[in-house]
mmCIF file of C-alpha atoms in Angstrom:
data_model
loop_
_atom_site.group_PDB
_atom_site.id
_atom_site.type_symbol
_atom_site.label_atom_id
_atom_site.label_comp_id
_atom_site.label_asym_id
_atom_site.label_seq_id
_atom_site.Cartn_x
_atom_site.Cartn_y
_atom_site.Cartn_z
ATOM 1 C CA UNK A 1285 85.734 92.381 73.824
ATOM 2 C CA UNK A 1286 82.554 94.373 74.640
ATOM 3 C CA UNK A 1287 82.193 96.397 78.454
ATOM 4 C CA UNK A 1288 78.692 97.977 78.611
ATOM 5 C CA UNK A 1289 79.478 100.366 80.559
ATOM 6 C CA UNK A 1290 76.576 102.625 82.306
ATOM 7 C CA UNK A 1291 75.677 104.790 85.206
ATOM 8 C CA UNK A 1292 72.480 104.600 86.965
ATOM 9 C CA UNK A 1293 73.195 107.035 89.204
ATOM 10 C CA UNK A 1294 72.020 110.623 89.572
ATOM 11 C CA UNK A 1295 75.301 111.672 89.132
ATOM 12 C CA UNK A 1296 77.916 111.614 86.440
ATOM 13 C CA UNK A 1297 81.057 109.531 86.319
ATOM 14 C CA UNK A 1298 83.256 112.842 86.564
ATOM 15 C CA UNK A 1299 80.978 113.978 89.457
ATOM 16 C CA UNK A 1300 81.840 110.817 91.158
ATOM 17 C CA UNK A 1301 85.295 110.061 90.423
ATOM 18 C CA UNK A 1302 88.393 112.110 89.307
ATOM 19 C CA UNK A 1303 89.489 109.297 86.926
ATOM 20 C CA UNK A 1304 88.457 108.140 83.872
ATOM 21 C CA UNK A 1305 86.286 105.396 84.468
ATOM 22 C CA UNK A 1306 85.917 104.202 80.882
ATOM 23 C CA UNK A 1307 89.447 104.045 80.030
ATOM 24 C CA UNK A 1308 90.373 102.129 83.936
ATOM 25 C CA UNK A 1309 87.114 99.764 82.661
ATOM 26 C CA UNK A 1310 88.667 98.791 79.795
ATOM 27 C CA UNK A 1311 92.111 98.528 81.266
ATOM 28 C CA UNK A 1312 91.033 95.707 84.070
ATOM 29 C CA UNK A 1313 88.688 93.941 81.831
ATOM 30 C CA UNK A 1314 91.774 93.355 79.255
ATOM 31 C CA UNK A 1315 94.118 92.577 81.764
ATOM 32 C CA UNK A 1316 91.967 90.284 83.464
ATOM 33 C CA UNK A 1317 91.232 88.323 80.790
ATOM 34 C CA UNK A 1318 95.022 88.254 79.990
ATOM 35 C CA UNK A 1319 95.950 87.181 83.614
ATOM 36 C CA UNK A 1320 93.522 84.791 83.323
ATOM 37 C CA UNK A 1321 93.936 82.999 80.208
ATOM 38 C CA UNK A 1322 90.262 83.159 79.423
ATOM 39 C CA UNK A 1323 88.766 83.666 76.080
ATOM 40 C CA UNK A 1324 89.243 87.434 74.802
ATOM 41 C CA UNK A 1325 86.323 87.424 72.903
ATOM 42 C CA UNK A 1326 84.185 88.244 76.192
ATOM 43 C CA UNK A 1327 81.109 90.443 76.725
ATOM 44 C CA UNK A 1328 80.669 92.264 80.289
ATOM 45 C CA UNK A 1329 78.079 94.436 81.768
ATOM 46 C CA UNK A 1330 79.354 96.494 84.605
ATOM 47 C CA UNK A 1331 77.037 99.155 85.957
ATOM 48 C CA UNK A 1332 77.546 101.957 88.434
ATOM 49 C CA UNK A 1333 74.556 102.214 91.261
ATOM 50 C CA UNK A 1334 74.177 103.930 94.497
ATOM 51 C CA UNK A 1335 73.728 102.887 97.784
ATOM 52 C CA UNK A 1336 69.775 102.678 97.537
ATOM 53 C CA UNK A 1337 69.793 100.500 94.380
ATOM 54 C CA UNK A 1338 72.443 98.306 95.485
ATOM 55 C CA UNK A 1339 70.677 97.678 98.797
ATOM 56 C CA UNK A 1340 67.458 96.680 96.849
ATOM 57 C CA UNK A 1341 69.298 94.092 94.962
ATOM 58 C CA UNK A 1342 71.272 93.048 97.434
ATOM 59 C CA UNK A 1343 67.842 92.255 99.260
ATOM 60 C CA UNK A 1344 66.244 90.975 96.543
ATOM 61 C CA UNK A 1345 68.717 88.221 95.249
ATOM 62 C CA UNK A 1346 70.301 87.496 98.210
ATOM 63 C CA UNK A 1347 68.262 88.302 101.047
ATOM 64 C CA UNK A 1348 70.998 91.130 102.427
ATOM 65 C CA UNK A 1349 68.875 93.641 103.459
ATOM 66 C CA UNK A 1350 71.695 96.313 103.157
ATOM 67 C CA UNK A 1351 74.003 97.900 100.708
ATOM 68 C CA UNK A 1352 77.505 96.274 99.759
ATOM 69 C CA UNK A 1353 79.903 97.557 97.463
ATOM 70 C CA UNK A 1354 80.234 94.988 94.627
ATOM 71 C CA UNK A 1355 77.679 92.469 93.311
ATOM 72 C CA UNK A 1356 78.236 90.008 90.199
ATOM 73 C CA UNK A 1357 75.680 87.638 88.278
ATOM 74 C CA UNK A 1358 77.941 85.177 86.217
ATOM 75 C CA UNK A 1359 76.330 83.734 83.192
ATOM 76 C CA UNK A 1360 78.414 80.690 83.395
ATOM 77 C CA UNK A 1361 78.646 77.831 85.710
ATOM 78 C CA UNK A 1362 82.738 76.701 86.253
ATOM 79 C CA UNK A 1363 84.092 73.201 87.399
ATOM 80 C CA UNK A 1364 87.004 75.336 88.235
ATOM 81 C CA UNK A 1365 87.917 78.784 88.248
ATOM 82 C CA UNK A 1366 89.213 80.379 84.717
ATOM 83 C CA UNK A 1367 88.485 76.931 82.860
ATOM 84 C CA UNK A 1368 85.485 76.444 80.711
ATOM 85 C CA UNK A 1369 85.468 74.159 77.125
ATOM 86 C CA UNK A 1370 83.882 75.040 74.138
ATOM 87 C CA UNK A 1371 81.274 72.492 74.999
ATOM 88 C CA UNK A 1372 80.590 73.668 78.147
ATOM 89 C CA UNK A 1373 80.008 77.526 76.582
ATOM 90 C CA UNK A 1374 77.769 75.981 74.119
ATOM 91 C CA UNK A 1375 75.602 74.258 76.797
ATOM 92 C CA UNK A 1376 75.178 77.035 78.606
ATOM 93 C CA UNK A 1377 74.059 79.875 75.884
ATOM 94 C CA UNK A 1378 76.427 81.963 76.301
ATOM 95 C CA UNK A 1379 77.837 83.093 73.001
ATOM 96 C CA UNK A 1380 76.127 85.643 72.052
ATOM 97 C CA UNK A 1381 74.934 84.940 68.251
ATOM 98 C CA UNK A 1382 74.908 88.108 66.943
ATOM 99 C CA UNK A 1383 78.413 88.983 68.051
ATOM 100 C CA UNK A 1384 80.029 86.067 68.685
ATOM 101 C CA UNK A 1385 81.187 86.973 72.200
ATOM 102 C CA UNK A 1386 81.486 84.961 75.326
ATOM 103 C CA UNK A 1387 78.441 86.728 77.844
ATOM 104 C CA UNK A 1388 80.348 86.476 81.366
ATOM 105 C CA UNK A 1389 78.102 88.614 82.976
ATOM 106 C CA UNK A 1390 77.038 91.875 85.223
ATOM 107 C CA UNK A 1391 78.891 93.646 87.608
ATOM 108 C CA UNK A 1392 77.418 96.448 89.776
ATOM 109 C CA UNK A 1393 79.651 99.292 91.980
ATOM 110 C CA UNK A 1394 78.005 101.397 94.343
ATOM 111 C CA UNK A 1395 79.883 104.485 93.967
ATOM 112 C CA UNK A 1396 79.146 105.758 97.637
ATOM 113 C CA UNK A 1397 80.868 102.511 98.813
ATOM 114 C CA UNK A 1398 83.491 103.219 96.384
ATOM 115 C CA UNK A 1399 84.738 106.608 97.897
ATOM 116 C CA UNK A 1400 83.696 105.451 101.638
ATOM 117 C CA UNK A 1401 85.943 102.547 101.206
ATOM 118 C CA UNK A 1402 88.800 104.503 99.636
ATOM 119 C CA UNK A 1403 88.675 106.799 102.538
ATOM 120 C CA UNK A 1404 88.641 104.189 105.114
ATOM 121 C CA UNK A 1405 91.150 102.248 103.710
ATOM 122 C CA UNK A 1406 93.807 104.967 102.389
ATOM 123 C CA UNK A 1407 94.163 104.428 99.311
ATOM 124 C CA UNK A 1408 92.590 106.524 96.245
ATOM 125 C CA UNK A 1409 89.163 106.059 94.750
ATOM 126 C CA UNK A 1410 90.856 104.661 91.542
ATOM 127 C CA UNK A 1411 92.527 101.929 93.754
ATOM 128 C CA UNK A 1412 89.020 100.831 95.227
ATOM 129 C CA UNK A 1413 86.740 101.012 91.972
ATOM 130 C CA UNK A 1414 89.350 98.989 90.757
ATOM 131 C CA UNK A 1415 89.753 96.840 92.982
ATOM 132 C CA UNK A 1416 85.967 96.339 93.101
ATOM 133 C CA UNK A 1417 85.521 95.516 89.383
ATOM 134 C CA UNK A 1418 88.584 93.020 89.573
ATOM 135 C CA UNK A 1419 86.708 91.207 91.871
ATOM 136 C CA UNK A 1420 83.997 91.445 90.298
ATOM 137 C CA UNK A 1421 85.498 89.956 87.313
ATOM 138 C CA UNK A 1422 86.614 87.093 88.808
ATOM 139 C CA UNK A 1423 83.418 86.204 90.433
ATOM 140 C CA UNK A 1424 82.152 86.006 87.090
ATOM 141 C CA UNK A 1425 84.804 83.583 85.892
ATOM 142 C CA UNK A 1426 84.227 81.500 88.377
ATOM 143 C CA UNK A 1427 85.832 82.006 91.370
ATOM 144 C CA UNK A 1428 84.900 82.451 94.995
ATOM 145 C CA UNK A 1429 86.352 83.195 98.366
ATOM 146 C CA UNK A 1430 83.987 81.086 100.498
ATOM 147 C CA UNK A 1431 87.094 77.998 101.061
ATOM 148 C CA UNK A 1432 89.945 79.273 102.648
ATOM 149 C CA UNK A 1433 91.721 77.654 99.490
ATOM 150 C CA UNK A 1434 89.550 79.906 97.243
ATOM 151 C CA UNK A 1435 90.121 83.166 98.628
ATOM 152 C CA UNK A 1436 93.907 82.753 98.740
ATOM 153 C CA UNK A 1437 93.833 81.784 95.310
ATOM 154 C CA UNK A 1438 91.290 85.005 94.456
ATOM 155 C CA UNK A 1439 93.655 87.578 96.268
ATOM 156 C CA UNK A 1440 96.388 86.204 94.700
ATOM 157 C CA UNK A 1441 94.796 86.737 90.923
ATOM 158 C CA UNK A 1442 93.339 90.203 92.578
ATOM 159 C CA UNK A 1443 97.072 90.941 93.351
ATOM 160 C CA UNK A 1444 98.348 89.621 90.036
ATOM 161 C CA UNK A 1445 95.926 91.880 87.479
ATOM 162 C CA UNK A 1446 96.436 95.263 89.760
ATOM 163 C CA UNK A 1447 99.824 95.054 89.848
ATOM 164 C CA UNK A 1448 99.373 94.242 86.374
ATOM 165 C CA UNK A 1449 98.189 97.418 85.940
ATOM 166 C CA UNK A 1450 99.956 99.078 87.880
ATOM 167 C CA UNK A 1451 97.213 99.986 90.446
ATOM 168 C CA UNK A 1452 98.655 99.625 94.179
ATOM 169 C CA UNK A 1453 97.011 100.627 97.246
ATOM 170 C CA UNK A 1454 99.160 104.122 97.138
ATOM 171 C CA UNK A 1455 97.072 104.769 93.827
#
């Protein structure tokens, strides 16, 4: 498993957060993919932005002309959630040849959000970046919280890989 992990902010991770980012990173990438059942053997990009760069993209690739918290871009295309063949990965591109690895995608934070959020809502800014790149991570395996059906199902994993580990709202 490969995170590139990066920080195109002004700031530094410890000058955002008191946590260690890498080390929670690593954490919910594992443990998603565990939850999951998908392929270990996974490359992710997830990269830290502020509120001005996330409002550009935003804008840009989905005609939001605002900032949000969390954006993914999945490299793969699902039938269903979680569930991809070997067939399907080779279709797509997205092994990567030189390592080998499954490319699922980028994830981008916005770290204002991050601590805005985590003030609004209670809980710590651990809970929230967390909670952020969890969804993000299952955006880029597929799933989506457009249905009704979907989004139960997404909370449900979201619910399953924090309490995994052991990241409640309290946290």
């Amino acid at each position: 498993m490969t995170v590139d992990l990066e920080n195109s902010t002004s700031k530094g991770f410890k000058e955002w957060f008191d946590f260690d980012v890498e080390e929670t990173v690593d954490l919910l990438v594992r443990t998603t993919l565990s939850v999951t059942g998908f392929y270990p053997n996974t490359q992710v990009g997830i990269m830290l932005v502020d509120e001005v760069r996330i409002r550009e993209i935003n804008n840009e690739q989905r005609s939001v002309d605002s900032p949000t918290d969390v954006l993914s871009f999945p490299m793969l295309f699902y039938e269903e959630p979680e569930r991809i063949s070997q067939k399907q990965l080779c279709g797509q591109n997205a092994i990567d040849p030189d390592t080998n690895e499954i490319m699922l995608g980028d994830i981008l934070v916005c770290a204002e959000k991050v601590l805005s959020q985590a003030k609004e809502y209670g809980h710590s800014a651990r809970r929230e970046f967390s909670f952020l790149i969890t969804h993000g991570m299952l955006h880029l395996l597929g799933h989506d919280h457009i249905e009704a059906d979907e989004r139960k199902l997404m909370e449900e994993r979201q619910r399953q890989i924090l309490d995994g580990c052991n990241i409640t709202r309290d946290v």
